[in-house]
Coordinates of N, CA and C in Angstrom, one line a residue:
X1 N -25.5 171.6 -62.9 CA -24.5 170.5 -62.7 C -24.7 170.0 -61.3
X2 N -25.1 170.8 -60.3 CA -25.2 170.3 -58.9 C -26.1 169.1 -58.9
X3 N -27.2 169.2 -59.6 CA -28.2 168.1 -59.6 C -27.6 166.8 -60.2
X4 N -26.7 167.0 -61.2 CA -26.1 165.8 -61.8 C -25.1 165.2 -60.8
X5 N -24.3 166.0 -60.1 CA -23.4 165.5 -59.1 C -24.2 164.8 -58.0
X6 N -25.2 165.4 -57.5 CA -26.0 164.8 -56.4 C -26.6 163.5 -56.8
X7 N -27.0 163.4 -58.0 CA -27.6 162.1 -58.5 C -26.5 161.0 -58.6
X8 N -25.3 161.4 -59.0 CA -24.2 160.4 -59.1 C -23.7 160.0 -57.7
X9 N -23.7 160.9 -56.8 CA -23.3 160.6 -55.4 C -24.3 159.6 -54.8
X10 N -25.6 159.9 -55.0 CA -26.6 159.1 -54.5 C -26.5 157.7 -55.1
X11 N -26.3 157.6 -56.4 CA -26.1 156.3 -57.1 C -25.0 155.5 -56.5
X12 N -23.9 156.2 -56.2 CA -22.7 155.5 -55.7 C -22.9 155.0 -54.3
X13 N -23.6 155.8 -53.5 CA -23.9 155.4 -52.1 C -24.8 154.2 -52.0
X14 N -25.7 154.1 -53.0 CA -26.6 152.9 -53.0 C -26.0 151.7 -53.5
X15 N -24.8 151.8 -54.1 CA -24.1 150.6 -54.6 C -23.6 149.8 -53.4
X16 N -23.6 148.5 -53.5 CA -23.2 147.6 -52.3 C -21.7 147.8 -52.0
X17 N -20.9 148.3 -53.0 CA -19.5 148.5 -52.7 C -19.3 149.7 -51.8
X18 N -20.2 150.6 -51.7 CA -20.1 151.7 -50.7 C -20.1 151.3 -49.3
X19 N -20.9 150.3 -49.0 CA -20.9 149.8 -47.6 C -19.6 149.1 -47.3
X20 N -19.1 148.3 -48.3 CA -17.8 147.6 -48.0 C -16.7 148.7 -47.8
X21 N -16.7 149.8 -48.5 CA -15.7 150.8 -48.3 C -15.8 151.4 -47.0
X22 N -17.1 151.6 -46.5 CA -17.3 152.2 -45.1 C -16.7 151.2 -44.1
X23 N -17.0 149.9 -44.3 CA -16.5 148.9 -43.3 C -14.9 149.0 -43.3
X24 N -14.3 149.0 -44.4 CA -12.8 149.1 -44.5 C -12.3 150.4 -43.8
X25 N -13.0 151.5 -44.0 CA -12.6 152.8 -43.4 C -12.6 152.7 -41.9
X26 N -13.7 152.2 -41.3 CA -13.9 152.2 -39.9 C -13.0 151.1 -39.2
X27 N -12.7 150.0 -39.9 CA -11.8 149.1 -39.4 C -10.4 149.7 -39.3
X28 N -10.0 150.5 -40.3 CA -8.7 151.1 -40.2 C -8.7 152.2 -39.2
X29 N -9.8 153.0 -39.0 CA -9.9 154.0 -38.0 C -9.8 153.4 -36.6
X30 N -10.4 152.3 -36.4 CA -10.3 151.7 -35.1 C -9.2 150.7 -34.9
X31 N -8.3 150.6 -35.9 CA -7.2 149.7 -35.9 C -7.6 148.2 -35.6
X32 N -8.6 147.8 -36.2 CA -9.0 146.4 -36.1 C -8.4 145.6 -37.2
X33 N -7.5 144.7 -36.8 CA -6.8 143.8 -37.8 C -7.3 142.4 -37.6
X34 N -8.0 141.9 -38.6 CA -8.7 140.6 -38.5 C -7.9 139.6 -39.3
X35 N -6.6 139.8 -39.4 CA -5.8 138.8 -40.2 C -5.1 137.8 -39.4
X36 N -5.2 137.8 -38.1 CA -4.5 136.9 -37.2 C -5.1 135.5 -37.4
X37 N -4.2 134.5 -37.6 CA -4.7 133.1 -37.7 C -4.7 132.4 -36.3
X38 N -4.3 133.1 -35.3 CA -4.2 132.5 -33.9 C -5.3 133.0 -33.0
X39 N -6.3 133.7 -33.6 CA -7.3 134.4 -32.8 C -8.3 133.3 -32.3
X40 N -9.1 133.7 -31.3 CA -10.1 132.8 -30.8 C -11.4 133.0 -31.6
X41 N -12.3 132.0 -31.5 CA -13.5 132.1 -32.3 C -14.3 133.3 -31.9
X42 N -14.4 133.7 -30.6 CA -15.2 134.9 -30.2 C -14.5 136.2 -30.7
X43 N -13.2 136.2 -30.8 CA -12.5 137.4 -31.4 C -12.9 137.5 -32.9
X44 N -12.8 136.4 -33.6 CA -13.2 136.5 -35.0 C -14.7 136.9 -35.2
X45 N -15.5 136.4 -34.3 CA -16.9 136.8 -34.3 C -17.1 138.3 -34.0
X46 N -16.2 138.8 -33.1 CA -16.4 140.3 -32.8 C -15.9 141.1 -34.0
X47 N -15.0 140.7 -34.8 CA -14.6 141.4 -36.0 C -15.7 141.4 -37.0
X48 N -16.3 140.3 -37.1 CA -17.5 140.2 -38.1 C -18.6 141.0 -37.5
X49 N -18.8 141.0 -36.2 CA -19.9 141.9 -35.6 C -19.7 143.3 -36.0
X50 N -18.4 143.8 -35.9 CA -18.2 145.2 -36.3 C -18.5 145.5 -37.8
X51 N -18.1 144.6 -38.6 CA -18.4 144.7 -40.0 C -20.0 144.7 -40.3
X52 N -20.7 143.8 -39.7 CA -22.1 143.7 -39.8 C -22.8 145.0 -39.3
X53 N -22.3 145.4 -38.1 CA -22.9 146.6 -37.5 C -22.8 147.8 -38.4
X54 N -21.5 148.1 -39.0 CA -21.3 149.2 -39.8 C -22.2 149.1 -41.1
X55 N -22.2 147.9 -41.7 CA -23.1 147.7 -42.9 C -24.5 147.9 -42.6
X56 N -25.0 147.5 -41.4 CA -26.4 147.6 -41.0 C -26.7 149.1 -40.9
X57 N -25.9 149.9 -40.2 CA -26.1 151.3 -40.0 C -26.1 152.0 -41.4
X58 N -25.1 151.6 -42.2 CA -25.0 152.2 -43.5 C -26.1 151.9 -44.5
X59 N -26.5 150.6 -44.5 CA -27.5 150.2 -45.5 C -29.0 150.3 -45.0
X60 N -29.2 150.1 -43.7 CA -30.6 150.0 -43.3 C -31.0 151.1 -42.3
X61 N -30.0 151.9 -41.8 CA -30.3 153.0 -40.9 C -29.9 154.3 -41.6
X62 N -29.5 155.3 -40.9 CA -29.3 156.6 -41.5 C -27.8 156.8 -42.0
X63 N -27.0 155.8 -41.6 CA -25.6 155.9 -42.1 C -24.7 157.0 -41.5
X64 N -25.2 157.6 -40.4 CA -24.5 158.7 -39.8 C -23.4 158.2 -38.8
X65 N -22.4 159.0 -38.7 CA -21.3 158.7 -37.7 C -21.9 158.8 -36.3
X66 N -22.8 159.7 -36.0 CA -23.4 159.8 -34.7 C -24.2 158.5 -34.3
X67 N -24.8 157.9 -35.3 CA -25.4 156.6 -35.0 C -24.4 155.5 -34.8
X68 N -23.3 155.5 -35.5 CA -22.3 154.5 -35.3 C -21.7 154.6 -33.9
X69 N -21.7 155.8 -33.4 CA -21.1 156.1 -32.1 C -22.0 156.0 -30.9
X70 N -23.3 156.0 -31.2 CA -24.3 156.0 -30.0 C -25.4 154.9 -30.1
X71 N -25.4 154.1 -31.1 CA -26.5 153.1 -31.2 C -26.4 152.2 -30.0
X72 N -27.6 151.8 -29.5 CA -27.7 150.9 -28.3 C -28.0 149.5 -28.8
X73 N -27.6 149.1 -30.0 CA -27.9 147.8 -30.6 C -26.6 147.4 -31.3
X74 N -26.6 146.1 -31.7 CA -25.6 145.6 -32.6 C -26.1 144.4 -33.3
X75 N -25.3 143.8 -34.2 CA -25.7 142.6 -35.0 C -24.7 141.5 -34.5
X76 N -25.3 140.5 -33.8 CA -24.5 139.5 -33.1 C -25.0 138.1 -33.5
X77 N -24.1 137.1 -33.1 CA -24.5 135.7 -33.2 C -24.7 135.2 -31.8
X78 N -24.9 133.9 -31.6 CA -25.3 133.4 -30.3 C -24.1 133.6 -29.3
X79 N -22.9 133.3 -29.7 CA -21.8 133.4 -28.7 C -21.6 134.8 -28.2
X80 N -21.8 135.8 -29.1 CA -21.6 137.2 -28.8 C -22.8 137.6 -27.9
X81 N -24.0 137.1 -28.2 CA -25.2 137.4 -27.4 C -24.9 137.0 -25.9
X82 N -24.4 135.8 -25.8 CA -24.0 135.3 -24.5 C -23.0 136.2 -23.8
X83 N -22.0 136.6 -24.6 CA -20.9 137.4 -24.0 C -21.5 138.7 -23.5
X84 N -22.4 139.3 -24.3 CA -23.0 140.6 -23.9 C -24.1 140.5 -22.8
X85 N -24.6 139.3 -22.6 CA -25.6 139.1 -21.6 C -27.0 139.5 -22.1
X86 N -27.2 139.3 -23.4 CA -28.5 139.6 -24.0 C -29.1 138.3 -24.7
X87 N -30.4 138.3 -25.0 CA -31.0 137.2 -25.6 C -30.4 137.0 -27.1
X88 N -30.2 135.8 -27.5 CA -29.7 135.5 -28.8 C -30.8 136.0 -29.9
X89 N -30.3 136.2 -31.1 CA -31.2 136.6 -32.2 C -32.3 135.6 -32.3
X90 N -33.5 136.0 -32.6 CA -34.7 135.1 -32.8 C -34.7 134.5 -34.2
X91 N -35.3 133.4 -34.3 CA -35.5 132.8 -35.6 C -34.3 131.9 -36.0
X92 N -34.3 131.6 -37.2 CA -33.3 130.7 -37.7 C -32.0 131.3 -38.2
X93 N -32.0 132.7 -38.2 CA -30.8 133.4 -38.7 C -29.6 133.2 -37.7
X94 N -28.4 133.0 -38.2 CA -27.3 132.9 -37.3 C -26.9 134.3 -36.6
X95 N -27.1 135.3 -37.4 CA -26.8 136.7 -37.0 C -28.1 137.5 -37.0
X96 N -28.2 138.4 -36.0 CA -29.4 139.3 -35.9 C -29.2 140.5 -35.0
X97 N -30.1 141.4 -35.1 CA -30.0 142.6 -34.3 C -30.5 142.3 -32.9
X98 N -29.7 142.8 -31.9 CA -30.1 142.8 -30.5 C -30.0 144.2 -29.9
X99 N -30.8 144.4 -28.9 CA -30.8 145.7 -28.2 C -30.0 145.5 -26.9
X100 N -29.2 146.4 -26.5 CA -28.4 146.4 -25.2 C -29.3 147.1 -24.1
X101 N -29.2 146.6 -22.9 CA -29.9 147.3 -21.8 C -29.5 148.8 -21.7
X102 N -30.4 149.6 -21.3 CA -30.2 151.0 -21.3 C -28.9 151.4 -20.5
X103 N -28.1 152.2 -21.2 CA -26.9 152.7 -20.6 C -25.7 151.8 -20.5
X104 N -25.8 150.5 -21.0 CA -24.7 149.6 -20.9 C -23.7 149.7 -22.1
X105 N -24.2 150.0 -23.3 CA -23.3 150.1 -24.4 C -23.8 151.2 -25.4
X106 N -22.9 151.8 -26.1 CA -23.3 152.9 -26.9 C -22.3 153.0 -28.1
X107 N -22.7 152.4 -29.2 CA -21.9 152.5 -30.5 C -20.7 151.6 -30.5
X108 N -20.0 151.8 -31.6 CA -18.9 150.8 -32.0 C -17.7 150.9 -31.0
X109 N -17.5 151.9 -30.3 CA -16.4 152.0 -29.3 C -16.7 151.2 -28.0
X110 N -17.9 150.7 -27.9 CA -18.3 149.8 -26.8 C -18.5 148.4 -27.2
X111 N -18.2 148.1 -28.5 CA -18.3 146.7 -29.0 C -17.0 146.0 -28.6
X112 N -17.1 144.7 -28.5 CA -15.9 143.9 -28.1 C -14.7 144.1 -28.9
X113 N -14.8 144.2 -30.3 CA -13.7 144.3 -31.1 C -12.7 145.4 -30.7
X114 N -13.3 146.7 -30.5 CA -12.4 147.8 -30.2 C -11.9 147.7 -28.7
X115 N -12.8 147.3 -27.8 CA -12.4 147.2 -26.4 C -11.3 146.2 -26.2
X116 N -11.3 145.1 -26.9 CA -10.3 144.1 -26.8 C -9.0 144.5 -27.5
X117 N -9.1 145.1 -28.6 CA -7.9 145.6 -29.3 C -7.2 146.6 -28.5
X118 N -7.9 147.5 -27.9 CA -7.3 148.6 -27.0 C -7.7 148.2 -25.6
X119 N -6.9 147.4 -24.9 CA -7.5 146.6 -23.8 C -7.3 147.3 -22.4
X120 N -6.7 148.4 -22.3 CA -6.7 149.1 -21.1 C -6.8 150.6 -21.3
X121 N -7.1 151.3 -20.2 CA -7.6 152.7 -20.3 C -6.7 153.7 -21.0
X122 N -5.4 153.6 -20.7 CA -4.4 154.5 -21.3 C -4.4 154.2 -22.8
X123 N -4.4 153.0 -23.3 CA -4.4 152.7 -24.7 C -5.6 153.2 -25.4
X124 N -6.8 153.0 -24.7 CA -8.0 153.5 -25.3 C -8.0 155.0 -25.4
X125 N -7.6 155.7 -24.3 CA -7.5 157.2 -24.4 C -6.5 157.7 -25.5
X126 N -5.4 157.0 -25.6 CA -4.4 157.4 -26.6 C -4.9 157.2 -28.0
X127 N -5.6 156.1 -28.2 CA -6.1 155.8 -29.5 C -7.2 156.9 -29.9
X128 N -8.1 157.2 -29.0 CA -9.1 158.1 -29.2 C -8.5 159.5 -29.5
X129 N -7.5 159.9 -28.7 CA -6.9 161.2 -28.9 C -6.3 161.4 -30.3
X130 N -5.5 160.4 -30.7 CA -4.7 160.5 -31.9 C -5.6 160.1 -33.1
X131 N -6.4 159.1 -33.1 CA -7.0 158.6 -34.3 C -8.5 158.9 -34.5
X132 N -9.1 159.3 -33.4 CA -10.5 159.7 -33.6 C -10.6 161.2 -33.5
X133 N -10.0 161.8 -32.5 CA -10.0 163.2 -32.4 C -8.9 163.9 -33.3
X134 N -8.0 163.1 -33.8 CA -7.0 163.5 -34.8 C -6.1 164.6 -34.1
X135 N -5.7 164.4 -32.9 CA -4.7 165.3 -32.2 C -3.4 164.7 -32.3
X136 N -2.3 165.5 -32.6 CA -1.0 164.9 -32.7 C -0.4 164.4 -31.4
X137 N 0.5 163.4 -31.4 CA 1.1 162.9 -30.2 C 2.0 164.0 -29.6
X138 N 2.0 163.9 -28.3 CA 2.8 164.9 -27.6 C 4.2 164.4 -27.4
X139 N 5.2 165.3 -27.5 CA 6.6 164.9 -27.3 C 7.0 164.6 -25.9
X140 N 7.9 163.7 -25.7 CA 8.3 163.4 -24.3 C 9.2 164.5 -23.8
X141 N 9.0 164.9 -22.5 CA 9.8 166.0 -21.9 C 11.3 165.6 -21.7
X142 N 12.2 166.5 -21.5 CA 13.6 166.2 -21.3 C 13.7 165.4 -20.0
X143 N 14.6 164.5 -19.9 CA 14.7 163.6 -18.8 C 13.6 162.7 -18.5
X144 N 12.8 162.3 -19.5 CA 11.6 161.5 -19.4 C 11.9 160.2 -18.7
X145 N 12.9 159.5 -19.2 CA 13.2 158.1 -18.7 C 13.6 158.1 -17.2
X146 N 14.4 159.1 -16.9 CA 14.9 159.2 -15.5 C 13.7 159.5 -14.5
X147 N 12.9 160.5 -15.0 CA 11.7 160.8 -14.1 C 10.7 159.7 -13.9
X148 N 10.6 158.9 -15.0 CA 9.7 157.7 -14.9 C 10.2 156.7 -13.9
X149 N 11.5 156.5 -13.9 CA 12.1 155.6 -12.9 C 11.9 156.1 -11.5
X150 N 12.1 157.3 -11.3 CA 11.9 157.9 -10.0 C 10.5 157.8 -9.5
X151 N 9.5 158.0 -10.4 CA 8.1 157.9 -10.1 C 7.8 156.4 -9.7
X152 N 8.3 155.5 -10.4 CA 8.1 154.1 -10.1 C 8.5 153.6 -8.7
X153 N 9.5 154.3 -8.2 CA 10.1 154.0 -6.9 C 9.2 154.4 -5.7
X154 N 8.2 155.3 -6.0 CA 7.4 155.8 -5.0 C 6.4 154.8 -4.4
X155 N 6.2 154.8 -3.1 CA 5.3 153.8 -2.5 C 4.0 154.5 -2.2
X156 N 3.0 154.2 -2.9 CA 1.7 154.8 -2.7 C 0.8 153.9 -1.8
X157 N 1.3 152.8 -1.4 CA 0.5 151.9 -0.6 C -0.5 151.1 -1.4
X158 N -1.6 150.7 -0.7 CA -2.6 149.9 -1.3 C -3.6 150.8 -2.0
X159 N -3.4 151.1 -3.2 CA -4.3 152.0 -3.9 C -4.8 151.3 -5.2
X160 N -5.9 151.7 -5.7 CA -6.5 151.1 -6.9 C -5.9 151.6 -8.2
X161 N -6.1 150.9 -9.3 CA -5.5 151.4 -10.5 C -5.9 152.8 -10.9
X162 N -7.2 153.2 -10.6 CA -7.6 154.5 -10.9 C -6.9 155.6 -10.0
X163 N -6.7 155.2 -8.7 CA -6.0 156.1 -7.8 C -4.6 156.3 -8.2
X164 N -4.0 155.2 -8.7 CA -2.6 155.3 -9.2 C -2.6 156.2 -10.4
X165 N -3.6 156.1 -11.3 CA -3.6 157.0 -12.5 C -3.7 158.5 -12.1
X166 N -4.4 158.7 -11.0 CA -4.5 160.1 -10.5 C -3.2 160.6 -10.0
X167 N -2.5 159.7 -9.2 CA -1.2 160.1 -8.7 C -0.2 160.4 -9.9
X168 N -0.3 159.6 -10.9 CA 0.5 159.8 -12.1 C 0.3 161.1 -12.7
X169 N -0.9 161.6 -12.7 CA -1.2 162.9 -13.3 C -0.8 164.0 -12.4
X170 N -0.9 163.8 -11.1 CA -0.7 164.9 -10.1 C 0.8 165.0 -9.7
X171 N 1.5 163.8 -9.5 CA 2.8 163.8 -8.9 C 3.9 163.3 -9.8
X172 N 3.6 163.0 -11.0 CA 4.6 162.5 -12.0 C 4.9 163.5 -13.0
X173 N 5.8 164.4 -12.8 CA 6.0 165.5 -13.8 C 6.3 165.0 -15.2
X174 N 7.0 163.9 -15.3 CA 7.2 163.4 -16.7 C 6.0 162.8 -17.3
X175 N 5.1 162.4 -16.5 CA 3.9 161.7 -17.0 C 2.7 162.7 -17.2
X176 N 2.6 163.7 -16.3 CA 1.4 164.5 -16.2 C 1.0 165.1 -17.6
X177 N 2.0 165.7 -18.3 CA 1.7 166.4 -19.5 C 0.9 165.6 -20.5
X178 N 1.3 164.4 -20.7 CA 0.6 163.5 -21.6 C -0.7 162.9 -21.0
X179 N -0.5 162.4 -19.8 CA -1.6 161.6 -19.1 C -2.8 162.5 -18.8
X180 N -2.6 163.8 -18.5 CA -3.7 164.7 -18.3 C -4.6 164.8 -19.5
X181 N -4.0 164.6 -20.7 CA -4.8 164.6 -22.0 C -5.3 163.3 -22.3
X182 N -4.6 162.2 -22.0 CA -5.0 160.8 -22.4 C -6.0 160.1 -21.4
X183 N -5.6 160.2 -20.2 CA -6.3 159.3 -19.2 C -7.8 159.6 -19.1
X184 N -8.2 160.9 -19.0 CA -9.7 161.1 -18.9 C -10.5 160.5 -20.0
X185 N -9.9 160.5 -21.2 CA -10.6 159.8 -22.4 C -10.7 158.3 -22.1
X186 N -9.7 157.7 -21.6 CA -9.7 156.3 -21.3 C -10.6 156.0 -20.2
X187 N -10.7 156.8 -19.2 CA -11.6 156.6 -18.0 C -13.0 156.4 -18.4
X188 N -13.4 157.0 -19.5 CA -14.8 156.8 -20.0 C -15.1 155.4 -20.2
X189 N -14.1 154.5 -20.3 CA -14.3 153.1 -20.6 C -14.0 152.2 -19.4
X190 N -13.9 152.8 -18.2 CA -13.7 152.0 -17.0 C -14.7 150.9 -16.8
X191 N -15.9 151.0 -17.4 CA -16.9 150.0 -17.2 C -16.6 148.7 -18.0
X192 N -15.5 148.7 -18.8 CA -15.3 147.5 -19.6 C -13.9 147.0 -19.3
X193 N -13.8 145.7 -19.1 CA -12.5 145.1 -18.8 C -11.7 144.8 -20.1
X194 N -10.6 144.1 -19.9 CA -9.7 143.9 -21.1 C -10.3 143.1 -22.2
X195 N -11.3 142.3 -21.8 CA -12.0 141.5 -22.8 C -13.3 142.2 -23.4
X196 N -13.5 143.4 -22.8 CA -14.7 144.1 -23.3 C -16.0 143.8 -22.5
X197 N -15.8 142.9 -21.4 CA -17.0 142.6 -20.6 C -17.4 143.8 -19.7
X198 N -18.6 144.0 -19.5 CA -19.1 145.0 -18.6 C -18.8 144.7 -17.1
X199 N -18.4 145.7 -16.4 CA -18.1 145.5 -15.0 C -18.6 146.7 -14.2
X200 N -18.9 146.4 -12.9 CA -19.3 147.5 -12.0 C -18.3 147.8 -10.9
X201 N -17.2 147.0 -10.9 CA -16.2 147.1 -9.8 C -14.8 147.0 -10.4
X202 N -13.9 147.8 -9.9 CA -12.5 147.8 -10.4 C -11.6 148.0 -9.3
X203 N -10.9 147.0 -8.9 CA -9.9 147.1 -7.8 C -10.5 147.2 -6.4
X204 N -9.6 147.3 -5.4 CA -10.1 147.2 -4.0 C -10.8 148.5 -3.5
X205 N -10.7 149.6 -4.2 CA -11.3 150.8 -3.7 C -12.3 151.5 -4.8
X206 N -12.5 150.9 -5.9 CA -13.2 151.5 -6.9 C -14.5 150.8 -7.3
X207 N -15.6 151.4 -6.8 CA -16.9 151.1 -7.3 C -17.1 152.0 -8.5
X208 N -17.5 151.5 -9.6 CA -17.6 152.3 -10.8 C -19.0 152.9 -10.9

């Protein structure tokens, strides 16, 4: 019977509907909602990019989650190629595979669609913790609102966003419990701004 099951599973995986199901799954996992009628053309293109990337890995590569998370390439059109700073796809095709420079991007969490949806480090870290690592949300401590207000009143002077995040973890008792778990995950994406562009500098004191 195992051979029969294996044959049926393989048959279903080679069906074109399997790739569509994979795309739907990963869009839900990454919380990519492409139903907005007020989105910009490049945002709509980034949603299509994610779909094409997943389909390409599923249909033409090994289909593994590790590849989806680490591939140094994507499937883009000309406007996305310009956004990423790479050469546009060759030939007459509107969409095509491009390689990213070494170390600049790695998998679908560094594509514009996810970076724009989760546009700052705390949101990115929280999404990864809850929806990718599947860890439950942490409850707020007693007196949370009051402690937050007290922390906001502190004057830390001219510090960068990253330095403020460190202060929040070290000196904000109401914040530390959650942010010690969330912020380090989000800091992995400091190289990308709110639009998903690559950056080497963040704030007055932070060379990345």
